[in-house]
Amino acid sequence: MPDMRFAPPPSVRVAEHPSGMNQVLARSFNERLIMSLLLQHGGMTRLQLGQESGLSAQTISVIVRALERDSLISKGEAVRGRIGPPTTPISLNPEGVFSIGLHVDQTYVEAVLVNFTGEPVDRRTGPLQSLEVDEVESALLVVLDGLLAGMSAEVRNLLTGAGLTLPRQFGGNEHEGSAVLNHDFEAALGARSGLEIFIQNDITAAASAEILFGQAKLINDHLFCYVSRDIQPRLILGGRIYSGSAPCPPVCSDAAWAALEAAIAKSAPLENPAVMDWVEEASRKMAALVEELARLVSVPTMILAAPVPVEIMKALVSATRERVPSGLSVEASALGPNALALGAATLPIHSRFTTEAG
Amino acid sequence: MRSVLCYGDSNTYGQTTANKPDDRYPHDTRWPGVLRELIGRDWLVIEEGLSGRTTVSDDPIEGAEKNGRTYLRPCIMSHKPLDLIIIMLGTNDLKIRFNKTPGEIAMGVGALVSDIKCMPAGIEGKIPEIMIVAPPPTALDLKEWSGVFQGAQEKSRALAQEYERMAEAQEVHFFDAGLVVTSSDEDGFHLDAKAHRELGHAIAEEIAAIGWSPLPD
């Protein structure tokens, strides 16, 4: 027997993008740790990575080389060194990984393609005539096909998976809604795309996208509220997302929401009574929610997301600011009106490249 | 002040490409000298290059003192405590008399790394940082040395990959010198003055990229 201390080392692991190896390649915990830090902080030097992760400089060096080989991090400017000059921080390569997000809403389905840093690259939507399972599934396949057809073979190979998000419950026909929620979309979507499918509640996924890519990157404890017909809050403590079981009272009726959507399509929506009422009522309800929550826990920040244009979002944020205690900072989500689909797209990235449970 | 030991062969010693014995570049031309010029304010750069040094073998022709393994221990002990040890060896192991594959040459480097890890030669009894540097491939025409280096052209082109594999397994820093310099066409396997300068700059960058916390005043 040879002395095994002198056995040849294992071969260097290299992902082969053309065969889609990147998709199935499991990253080690330490690699995920480094990528989580880079997602959170943007560019970092190896020294900073070492200080934040507690890993040794030599371990960082090995990880950086491995991530660089797989094009997951951007090479520095310098031509001389492999790893770049010290002044050039290491950052994630936005083009290193892509992910698809699919979202089923009450009246439409949506598909987005995002890159490794969560920036939307492409988007498709399709109407839903009804909430029958077959209708929903074929609408999802149409937007998915549209997205897949629109991307280059290169991007196709770098897809890490597809996320699907569904609401906790649909309005309208309760029977149809629950049939959709109980249906196994994974089989059809997986077969069509060849990707692993990740499924999650829409609001929780959006809250986790906010943590990974949005406003909450550097905030630990906060309250995330998604506002449309009703308010759907998530409490984030120590990076964990909590949701309650009792629904919040609705902000407006379906008819009022339809009027708001119609107003958004026209000019000067802020002067429209449907919008003004919604902003008023939503901010009032959120203030009440904050007051109730304060009995149990206090958080320094509140992040609002809603499927509305920026100017209405601004109005909602300032109306809410006026009603909540001054110690609570209120911010608009960085995800914009498509927060739910972006949340879906975040699921595969979360699951494969970060240390946090998705 | 931090200290770095540059442990290498003739290409660290600064042997010129002129094919004359003991023809050495001046101290500020050799890559450790270039490095000293670049980082010397914060670093003591220690040159330990010996022409003909192998990774782990006594040389039956040139002598047992060419063995990089037996000299490594007393060498490190003479210079400790060290913050960083850079090893650039392997070119002499390509000589046909040693009959080594590229993988075995890398294993020789790995043995040196293991030896260093067994010595508390770093600051406060820790193990110093270690950087393996893969030497650049030889030129295709090795002139008078063709017989000595039979097959080295092909083998030397496989060294960087094997070294990286070893660096990965040993969890140490790695740099492929072949990314920035080539062996001189003059004699086929030595670095010329320009290559020494380029390598010194690249190593300075690699050292800085490791990331060092500021020294206490």
Coordinates of C-alpha atoms in Angstrom, one line a residue:
Chain A
M1 CA 0.0 0.0 0.0
P2 CA 1.3 3.5 -0.8
D3 CA 1.3 6.1 1.9
M4 CA -2.1 7.7 1.3
R5 CA -0.8 11.0 2.6
F6 CA 1.0 11.3 -0.7
A7 CA -2.0 10.2 -2.9
P8 CA -2.5 12.3 -6.0
P9 CA -4.9 15.2 -5.3
P10 CA -8.4 15.1 -6.7
S11 CA -8.8 16.8 -10.1
V12 CA -9.8 20.5 -10.1
R13 CA -13.5 20.8 -10.3
V14 CA -14.5 22.8 -13.4
A15 CA -18.1 23.4 -14.4
E16 CA -18.6 22.9 -18.1
H17 CA -21.2 25.5 -19.1
P18 CA -22.0 24.1 -22.5
S19 CA -23.3 20.9 -21.0
G20 CA -25.2 22.8 -18.3
M21 CA -23.0 21.4 -15.6
N22 CA -23.4 24.6 -13.6
Q23 CA -27.0 23.7 -12.9
V24 CA -26.3 20.5 -11.1
L25 CA -23.0 21.5 -9.5
A26 CA -23.6 21.8 -5.8
R27 CA -21.6 24.7 -4.3
S28 CA -19.9 24.0 -1.0
F29 CA -21.1 25.8 2.1
N30 CA -18.0 28.1 2.1
E31 CA -18.5 29.0 -1.5
R32 CA -22.2 29.8 -0.8
L33 CA -21.0 31.9 2.2
I34 CA -18.7 33.9 -0.1
M35 CA -21.4 34.4 -2.7
S36 CA -23.9 35.4 0.0
L37 CA -21.5 38.1 1.2
L38 CA -20.9 39.3 -2.4
L39 CA -24.7 39.5 -3.0
Q40 CA -25.1 41.4 0.2
H41 CA -22.2 43.8 0.0
G42 CA -21.4 44.1 -3.7
G43 CA -17.7 44.3 -4.4
M44 CA -15.4 43.1 -1.6
T45 CA -11.6 42.5 -1.4
R46 CA -10.3 39.2 -0.3
L47 CA -9.3 40.7 3.0
Q48 CA -12.9 41.9 3.6
L49 CA -14.2 38.5 2.6
G50 CA -11.9 36.9 5.1
Q51 CA -12.9 39.2 7.9
E52 CA -16.6 38.8 7.2
S53 CA -16.6 35.0 6.7
G54 CA -13.9 34.0 9.2
L55 CA -12.3 31.9 6.6
S56 CA -8.5 31.9 6.1
A57 CA -6.9 33.8 3.4
Q58 CA -5.8 30.6 1.7
T59 CA -9.3 29.2 1.8
I60 CA -10.6 32.4 0.3
S61 CA -8.0 32.1 -2.4
V62 CA -9.1 28.6 -3.3
I63 CA -12.8 29.6 -3.3
V64 CA -12.2 32.7 -5.4
R65 CA -10.3 30.6 -8.0
A66 CA -13.1 28.0 -8.1
L67 CA -15.8 30.7 -8.5
E68 CA -13.7 32.5 -11.1
R69 CA -13.3 29.3 -13.1
D70 CA -17.1 29.0 -13.3
S71 CA -17.5 32.7 -14.2
L72 CA -19.5 33.3 -11.1
I73 CA -17.4 36.2 -10.1
S74 CA -16.0 39.0 -12.2
K75 CA -12.4 39.1 -13.1
G76 CA -10.6 42.3 -12.0
E77 CA -9.3 44.8 -14.5
A78 CA -5.7 43.9 -14.2
V79 CA -4.3 41.7 -17.0
R80 CA -1.3 40.5 -15.0
G81 CA -2.8 38.8 -12.0
R82 CA -5.4 36.1 -12.3
I83 CA -7.3 37.4 -9.4
G84 CA -7.0 41.1 -10.0
P85 CA -5.2 43.9 -8.2
P86 CA -6.0 44.4 -4.5
T87 CA -7.8 47.7 -5.2
T88 CA -10.3 46.0 -7.5
P89 CA -12.9 44.4 -5.3
I90 CA -14.2 41.0 -6.2
S91 CA -17.8 41.0 -7.3
L92 CA -20.4 38.6 -8.6
N93 CA -20.6 38.3 -12.4
P94 CA -24.1 39.4 -13.2
E95 CA -23.9 37.3 -16.4
G96 CA -22.7 34.2 -14.5
V97 CA -26.1 32.8 -13.7
F98 CA -29.7 33.4 -14.8
S99 CA -33.0 32.4 -13.2
I100 CA -36.6 32.4 -14.3
G101 CA -39.5 33.6 -12.1
L102 CA -43.1 32.6 -12.8
H103 CA -46.0 34.2 -10.9
V104 CA -49.7 33.4 -11.0
D105 CA -51.9 36.3 -10.1
Q106 CA -55.7 36.6 -10.0
T107 CA -56.1 37.7 -13.6
Y108 CA -52.7 37.2 -15.3
V109 CA -49.5 35.2 -15.2
E110 CA -46.1 36.7 -15.4
A111 CA -42.6 35.4 -16.3
V112 CA -39.3 37.2 -15.7
L113 CA -35.7 36.4 -16.4
V114 CA -33.3 37.8 -13.9
N115 CA -29.5 37.7 -13.8
F116 CA -27.2 36.7 -10.9
T117 CA -27.6 40.1 -9.2
G118 CA -31.4 40.1 -9.5
E119 CA -31.7 42.6 -12.3
P120 CA -34.7 41.8 -14.6
V121 CA -33.5 41.0 -18.1
D122 CA -36.7 40.0 -19.9
R123 CA -40.4 39.8 -19.0
R124 CA -43.6 38.2 -20.4
T125 CA -47.1 38.4 -19.2
G126 CA -50.3 36.6 -20.3
P127 CA -53.9 37.1 -19.3
L128 CA -55.9 34.5 -17.4
Q129 CA -59.5 34.0 -18.7
S130 CA -60.3 31.9 -15.6
L131 CA -58.7 30.2 -12.7
E132 CA -59.3 26.7 -14.1
V133 CA -56.2 24.6 -13.6
D134 CA -55.8 23.8 -17.3
E135 CA -56.1 27.5 -18.2
V136 CA -53.5 28.5 -15.6
E137 CA -51.0 25.8 -16.6
S138 CA -51.2 26.5 -20.3
A139 CA -50.9 30.3 -19.7
L140 CA -47.8 29.6 -17.6
L141 CA -46.3 27.4 -20.4
V142 CA -47.0 30.2 -22.9
V143 CA -45.1 32.8 -21.0
L144 CA -42.3 30.4 -20.1
D145 CA -42.0 29.4 -23.8
G146 CA -41.9 33.1 -24.7
L147 CA -39.1 33.7 -22.3
L148 CA -37.1 30.6 -23.3
A149 CA -37.5 31.5 -27.0
G150 CA -36.2 35.0 -26.4
M151 CA -32.9 34.1 -24.8
S152 CA -29.6 33.1 -26.3
A153 CA -28.3 29.5 -26.1
E154 CA -25.6 30.9 -23.8
V155 CA -28.1 32.3 -21.3
R156 CA -30.2 29.1 -21.6
N157 CA -27.1 27.1 -20.4
L158 CA -26.6 29.4 -17.5
L159 CA -30.2 29.0 -16.2
T160 CA -30.1 27.7 -12.6
G161 CA -33.8 26.9 -12.3
A162 CA -37.3 28.4 -12.3
G163 CA -39.3 29.6 -9.4
L164 CA -43.0 29.6 -9.2
T165 CA -45.0 31.7 -6.7
L166 CA -48.7 31.4 -5.9
P167 CA -50.8 33.5 -3.6
R168 CA -52.0 32.1 -0.3
Q169 CA -55.5 32.1 -1.7
F170 CA -57.3 33.4 -4.8
G171 CA -60.4 35.7 -4.7
G172 CA -63.5 34.7 -6.5
N173 CA -64.5 31.0 -7.1
E174 CA -63.0 29.3 -4.0
H175 CA -63.2 25.8 -5.5
E176 CA -61.2 26.8 -8.6
G177 CA -58.7 28.8 -6.6
S178 CA -57.9 25.9 -4.2
A179 CA -57.7 23.5 -7.2
V180 CA -54.9 25.7 -8.6
L181 CA -53.1 25.9 -5.3
N182 CA -53.2 22.1 -4.9
H183 CA -52.1 21.4 -8.5
D184 CA -48.7 20.1 -9.2
F185 CA -47.3 22.6 -11.7
E186 CA -43.8 21.2 -11.2
A187 CA -44.2 18.3 -13.6
A188 CA -45.3 20.3 -16.6
L189 CA -43.0 23.3 -16.0
G190 CA -40.0 21.0 -15.3
A191 CA -40.7 18.9 -18.4
R192 CA -41.0 21.9 -20.7
S193 CA -38.0 23.8 -19.4
G194 CA -35.7 21.0 -18.3
L195 CA -35.1 23.1 -15.2
E196 CA -35.6 22.3 -11.5
I197 CA -38.8 24.1 -10.3
F198 CA -38.9 25.8 -6.9
I199 CA -42.3 26.7 -5.5
Q200 CA -43.1 29.2 -2.7
N201 CA -45.8 31.6 -1.4
D202 CA -45.6 34.8 -3.5
I203 CA -45.3 37.3 -0.6
T204 CA -42.7 35.3 1.3
A205 CA -40.7 34.9 -1.9
A206 CA -40.9 38.7 -2.5
A207 CA -39.7 39.4 1.0
S208 CA -36.8 37.1 0.5
A209 CA -35.9 38.8 -2.8
E210 CA -36.0 42.0 -0.9
I211 CA -33.4 40.6 1.5
L212 CA -31.2 39.1 -1.3
F213 CA -31.4 41.9 -3.9
G214 CA -33.3 44.8 -2.5
Q215 CA -33.7 47.4 0.2
A216 CA -33.2 44.8 3.0
K217 CA -29.7 43.7 2.0
L218 CA -28.1 45.3 5.0
I219 CA -31.1 45.5 7.3
N220 CA -31.8 42.7 9.7
D221 CA -35.1 43.3 11.3
H222 CA -37.9 44.8 9.3
L223 CA -41.6 44.6 8.4
F224 CA -42.3 43.8 4.8
C225 CA -45.8 44.7 3.5
Y226 CA -47.2 43.9 0.1
V227 CA -50.2 46.0 -0.6
S228 CA -52.8 45.5 -3.2
R229 CA -56.5 44.7 -2.5
D230 CA -55.3 43.8 1.0
I231 CA -52.1 44.1 3.1
Q232 CA -49.9 41.0 3.3
P233 CA -47.2 41.5 5.9
R234 CA -44.1 39.5 6.7
L235 CA -42.0 40.1 9.7
I236 CA -38.3 39.6 9.2
L237 CA -36.3 39.0 12.4
G238 CA -32.6 38.0 12.2
G239 CA -33.0 37.2 8.5
R240 CA -35.8 34.8 9.1
I241 CA -39.2 35.5 7.5
Y242 CA -42.3 35.0 9.7
S243 CA -45.9 35.1 8.5
G244 CA -49.1 35.1 10.5
S245 CA -52.1 32.9 9.9
A246 CA -54.9 35.4 10.2
P247 CA -55.4 37.6 7.1
C248 CA -55.4 41.4 7.4
P249 CA -58.7 43.1 6.6
P250 CA -59.0 44.1 2.9
V251 CA -57.9 47.6 1.8
C252 CA -60.4 47.8 -1.0
S253 CA -63.0 45.8 -2.9
D254 CA -62.3 44.0 -6.1
A255 CA -64.3 46.6 -7.9
A256 CA -62.3 49.4 -6.3
W257 CA -59.1 47.7 -7.2
A258 CA -60.2 47.3 -10.8
A259 CA -61.0 51.1 -10.8
L260 CA -57.4 51.7 -9.5
E261 CA -55.9 49.6 -12.2
A262 CA -57.9 51.5 -14.8
A263 CA -56.7 54.8 -13.3
I264 CA -53.1 53.6 -13.5
A265 CA -53.4 53.2 -17.2
K266 CA -54.6 56.8 -17.7
S267 CA -52.6 60.0 -17.1
A268 CA -52.3 61.8 -13.7
P269 CA -53.5 58.7 -11.7
L270 CA -52.6 60.5 -8.4
E271 CA -55.6 62.8 -8.8
N272 CA -57.9 59.9 -9.4
P273 CA -60.3 59.3 -6.4
A274 CA -59.8 55.5 -6.7
V275 CA -56.1 55.9 -6.2
M276 CA -56.4 58.5 -3.5
D277 CA -58.8 56.3 -1.5
W278 CA -56.5 53.3 -1.8
V279 CA -53.5 55.2 -0.7
E280 CA -55.4 56.7 2.2
E281 CA -57.0 53.4 3.3
A282 CA -53.8 51.3 2.8
S283 CA -51.7 53.7 4.9
R284 CA -54.3 53.8 7.6
K285 CA -54.4 50.0 7.7
M286 CA -50.7 49.7 7.9
A287 CA -50.5 52.2 10.7
A288 CA -53.0 50.1 12.6
L289 CA -50.9 47.0 11.8
V290 CA -47.7 48.7 13.1
E291 CA -49.5 49.7 16.3
E292 CA -50.6 46.1 16.9
L293 CA -47.2 44.7 16.1
A294 CA -45.5 47.2 18.5
R295 CA -47.1 45.5 21.4
L296 CA -45.0 42.4 20.6
V297 CA -41.9 43.6 18.8
S298 CA -40.4 46.8 17.5
V299 CA -38.6 46.9 14.2
P300 CA -36.7 50.0 12.9
T301 CA -37.7 49.7 9.2
M302 CA -40.8 49.0 7.1
I303 CA -40.5 48.2 3.4
L304 CA -43.5 48.5 1.1
A305 CA -44.1 46.8 -2.1
A306 CA -47.2 47.1 -4.4
P307 CA -48.1 46.5 -8.0
V308 CA -48.3 50.2 -8.7
P309 CA -46.2 52.7 -10.6
V310 CA -43.4 54.6 -8.8
E311 CA -45.4 57.9 -8.3
I312 CA -48.2 56.1 -6.5
M313 CA -45.7 54.1 -4.5
K314 CA -44.1 57.4 -3.4
A315 CA -47.5 58.7 -2.3
L316 CA -48.2 55.5 -0.4
V317 CA -44.8 55.7 1.3
S318 CA -45.2 59.3 2.4
A319 CA -48.9 58.8 3.5
T320 CA -47.7 55.8 5.6
R321 CA -44.7 57.8 7.0
E322 CA -47.2 60.4 8.3
R323 CA -49.2 57.8 10.2
V324 CA -46.6 55.6 11.8
P325 CA -44.3 56.6 14.7
S326 CA -41.4 58.8 13.6
G327 CA -38.9 56.2 14.8
L328 CA -40.0 53.8 12.1
S329 CA -38.4 54.4 8.8
V330 CA -40.6 53.6 5.8
E331 CA -39.1 52.7 2.4
A332 CA -40.3 51.6 -1.0
S333 CA -39.3 48.2 -2.1
A334 CA -36.4 48.1 -4.6
L335 CA -38.1 45.5 -6.6
G336 CA -40.7 47.8 -8.2
P337 CA -44.2 46.8 -9.3
N338 CA -43.1 43.2 -10.3
A339 CA -42.0 42.2 -6.9
L340 CA -43.9 38.9 -6.9
A341 CA -42.4 37.6 -10.1
L342 CA -38.9 38.8 -9.1
G343 CA -39.5 36.9 -5.8
A344 CA -40.2 33.8 -7.8
A345 CA -37.0 34.2 -9.8
T346 CA -35.0 34.6 -6.6
L347 CA -36.0 31.2 -5.3
P348 CA -33.5 29.1 -7.4
I349 CA -30.6 31.6 -6.7
H350 CA -31.4 31.5 -3.0
S351 CA -31.5 27.8 -2.9
R352 CA -28.3 27.1 -4.9
F353 CA -26.0 30.0 -4.2
T354 CA -26.6 31.3 -0.7
T355 CA -26.3 29.9 2.8
E356 CA -29.8 30.9 3.8
A357 CA -32.6 28.5 3.4
G358 CA -34.8 29.7 0.5
Chain B
M1 CA 7.5 44.7 8.8
R2 CA 6.3 41.5 7.2
S3 CA 8.6 39.0 5.6
V4 CA 8.3 36.8 2.5
L5 CA 10.6 34.0 1.5
C6 CA 11.1 33.5 -2.2
Y7 CA 12.1 29.8 -2.5
G8 CA 13.1 28.8 -6.0
D9 CA 15.6 27.7 -8.5
S10 CA 17.8 29.5 -11.1
N11 CA 14.8 31.6 -12.1
T12 CA 14.7 33.0 -8.6
Y13 CA 18.5 33.1 -8.3
G14 CA 18.5 35.3 -11.4
Q15 CA 20.6 33.1 -13.7
T16 CA 20.9 34.9 -17.0
T17 CA 19.9 33.5 -20.4
A18 CA 23.5 33.7 -21.6
N19 CA 24.3 30.0 -20.8
K20 CA 27.3 30.9 -18.8
P21 CA 27.8 29.5 -15.3
D22 CA 27.0 31.8 -12.4
D23 CA 26.1 34.7 -14.7
R24 CA 23.6 36.4 -12.5
Y25 CA 21.3 39.4 -13.1
P26 CA 22.0 42.3 -10.6
H27 CA 19.9 42.3 -7.5
D28 CA 17.4 44.9 -8.7
T29 CA 16.8 43.0 -12.0
R30 CA 15.9 39.7 -10.4
W31 CA 12.2 39.2 -9.7
P32 CA 12.6 39.2 -5.9
G33 CA 14.5 42.5 -6.3
V34 CA 11.7 43.9 -8.4
L35 CA 9.3 42.8 -5.7
R36 CA 11.5 44.4 -3.0
E37 CA 11.3 47.7 -4.9
L38 CA 7.5 47.5 -5.1
I39 CA 6.6 46.3 -1.6
G40 CA 9.9 46.8 0.3
R41 CA 8.5 49.5 2.5
D42 CA 6.3 47.0 4.3
W43 CA 8.0 43.7 3.4
L44 CA 11.4 42.1 3.9
V45 CA 11.9 40.1 0.7
I46 CA 14.2 37.2 1.2
E47 CA 15.8 35.6 -1.8
E48 CA 16.5 31.9 -1.7
G49 CA 17.1 30.8 -5.3
L50 CA 19.5 28.1 -6.2
S51 CA 20.3 27.1 -9.7
G52 CA 19.4 23.4 -10.3
R53 CA 17.2 23.2 -7.3
T54 CA 14.6 20.4 -7.5
T55 CA 11.4 20.0 -5.5
V56 CA 12.4 16.9 -3.5
S57 CA 15.2 15.1 -5.3
D58 CA 19.0 14.8 -4.8
D59 CA 20.5 15.4 -8.1
P60 CA 22.8 12.5 -9.1
I61 CA 24.9 14.8 -11.3
E62 CA 24.7 18.2 -9.7
G63 CA 24.7 17.1 -6.1
A64 CA 22.5 16.4 -3.1
E65 CA 22.4 20.1 -2.2
K66 CA 20.0 20.7 -5.1
N67 CA 17.3 18.9 -3.2
G68 CA 14.7 21.5 -2.4
R69 CA 13.2 19.4 0.4
T70 CA 16.3 18.9 2.6
Y71 CA 17.3 22.5 2.4
L72 CA 13.8 23.9 3.0
R73 CA 13.7 23.2 6.7
P74 CA 17.0 24.8 7.7
C75 CA 16.2 27.6 5.3
I76 CA 12.9 28.4 6.9
M77 CA 14.3 28.1 10.4
S78 CA 17.0 30.6 9.5
H79 CA 14.5 33.2 8.3
K80 CA 11.5 32.6 10.6
P81 CA 9.1 34.0 11.6
L82 CA 7.7 34.4 8.1
D83 CA 4.4 35.8 6.9
L84 CA 4.5 34.2 3.4
I85 CA 6.5 31.6 1.6
I86 CA 6.5 31.6 -2.2
I87 CA 7.6 28.4 -3.9
M88 CA 8.5 28.5 -7.5
L89 CA 10.1 25.1 -8.4
G90 CA 9.7 22.3 -10.8
T91 CA 11.6 23.3 -13.9
N92 CA 14.6 21.2 -12.9
D93 CA 12.4 18.2 -12.0
L94 CA 11.6 18.2 -15.8
K95 CA 15.1 16.8 -16.4
I96 CA 15.0 13.3 -18.0
R97 CA 17.3 11.9 -15.2
F98 CA 14.4 12.3 -12.7
N99 CA 11.8 10.7 -15.0
K100 CA 8.9 12.4 -13.3
T101 CA 5.4 13.1 -14.7
P102 CA 3.9 16.6 -14.3
G103 CA 1.6 15.2 -11.6
E104 CA 4.6 13.8 -9.7
I105 CA 6.4 17.1 -9.9
A106 CA 3.3 18.8 -8.4
M107 CA 3.3 16.2 -5.7
G108 CA 6.9 17.2 -4.9
V109 CA 5.7 20.8 -4.5
G110 CA 2.8 19.3 -2.4
A111 CA 5.4 17.6 -0.2
L112 CA 7.2 20.9 0.4
V113 CA 3.8 22.5 1.4
S114 CA 3.2 19.6 3.8
D115 CA 6.6 20.1 5.3
I116 CA 6.0 23.8 5.8
K117 CA 2.6 23.0 7.5
C118 CA 4.5 20.9 10.0
M119 CA 6.6 23.8 11.1
P120 CA 5.4 26.7 13.2
A121 CA 7.4 29.1 11.2
G122 CA 4.8 31.8 11.0
I123 CA 4.0 34.7 13.2
E124 CA 3.2 33.7 16.8
G125 CA 3.8 30.1 16.0
K126 CA 1.2 29.9 13.3
I127 CA 1.8 28.5 9.8
P128 CA 2.9 31.1 7.2
E129 CA 0.7 31.7 4.2
I130 CA 2.0 29.6 1.3
M131 CA 1.9 30.5 -2.4
I132 CA 2.7 27.9 -5.1
V133 CA 3.9 29.5 -8.3
A134 CA 3.8 27.3 -11.4
P135 CA 6.9 28.0 -13.5
P136 CA 6.3 29.1 -17.2
P137 CA 6.5 26.3 -19.8
T138 CA 9.9 25.8 -21.4
A139 CA 10.5 27.1 -24.9
L140 CA 10.0 24.5 -27.7
D141 CA 13.7 24.7 -28.6
L142 CA 15.9 23.9 -25.7
K143 CA 19.1 24.2 -27.6
E144 CA 22.1 22.5 -25.9
W145 CA 19.8 21.4 -23.1
S146 CA 17.5 19.4 -25.3
G147 CA 19.0 16.1 -24.1
V148 CA 18.9 17.0 -20.5
F149 CA 15.3 18.2 -20.8
Q150 CA 14.0 15.5 -23.1
G151 CA 10.2 15.7 -23.2
A152 CA 10.2 18.8 -20.9
Q153 CA 8.4 20.9 -23.5
E154 CA 5.2 18.9 -23.3
K155 CA 5.5 18.1 -19.6
S156 CA 6.1 21.7 -18.6
R157 CA 2.9 22.7 -20.3
A158 CA 0.9 20.4 -18.0
L159 CA 2.5 21.8 -14.8
A160 CA 0.2 24.7 -14.1
Q161 CA -2.9 22.6 -14.1
E162 CA -1.3 20.0 -11.8
Y163 CA 0.0 22.7 -9.5
E164 CA -3.4 24.3 -9.3
R165 CA -4.9 20.9 -8.4
M166 CA -2.3 20.6 -5.7
A167 CA -2.9 24.1 -4.4
E168 CA -6.6 23.3 -4.2
A169 CA -6.0 20.1 -2.3
Q170 CA -3.6 21.8 0.1
E171 CA -5.7 25.0 0.3
V172 CA -2.8 27.4 -0.5
H173 CA -2.5 30.3 -2.8
F174 CA -1.6 29.7 -6.4
F175 CA -0.3 31.7 -9.3
D176 CA 0.5 30.6 -12.8
A177 CA 3.6 32.5 -13.9
G178 CA 2.9 31.4 -17.4
L179 CA 0.1 33.9 -17.5
V180 CA 2.6 36.8 -17.4
V181 CA 5.9 35.5 -18.6
T182 CA 7.5 33.0 -21.1
S183 CA 10.8 31.2 -21.0
S184 CA 13.5 33.0 -23.0
D185 CA 14.2 31.7 -26.5
E186 CA 17.8 32.4 -25.8
D187 CA 18.4 29.2 -23.8
G188 CA 14.8 27.9 -23.6
F189 CA 14.1 27.8 -19.9
H190 CA 15.5 30.9 -18.1
L191 CA 13.7 34.2 -17.7
D192 CA 15.2 37.3 -19.3
A193 CA 15.4 40.6 -17.5
K194 CA 12.0 41.8 -18.9
A195 CA 10.3 38.6 -17.7
H196 CA 11.9 39.1 -14.2
R197 CA 10.3 42.5 -14.1
E198 CA 6.9 41.3 -15.2
L199 CA 7.0 38.5 -12.8
G200 CA 8.0 40.7 -9.9
H201 CA 5.0 43.0 -10.6
A202 CA 2.6 40.1 -10.9
I203 CA 3.8 38.5 -7.7
A204 CA 3.5 41.9 -5.9
E205 CA -0.1 42.1 -7.1
E206 CA -0.8 38.5 -6.0
I207 CA 0.6 39.2 -2.6
A208 CA -1.5 42.3 -2.1
A209 CA -4.6 40.5 -3.3
I210 CA -4.2 38.0 -0.5
G211 CA -5.3 40.8 1.8
W212 CA -3.3 41.6 4.9
S213 CA -4.7 43.3 7.9
P214 CA -2.7 46.5 8.8
L215 CA 0.2 45.9 11.0
P216 CA 0.0 47.3 14.6
D217 CA 2.2 50.4 15.0

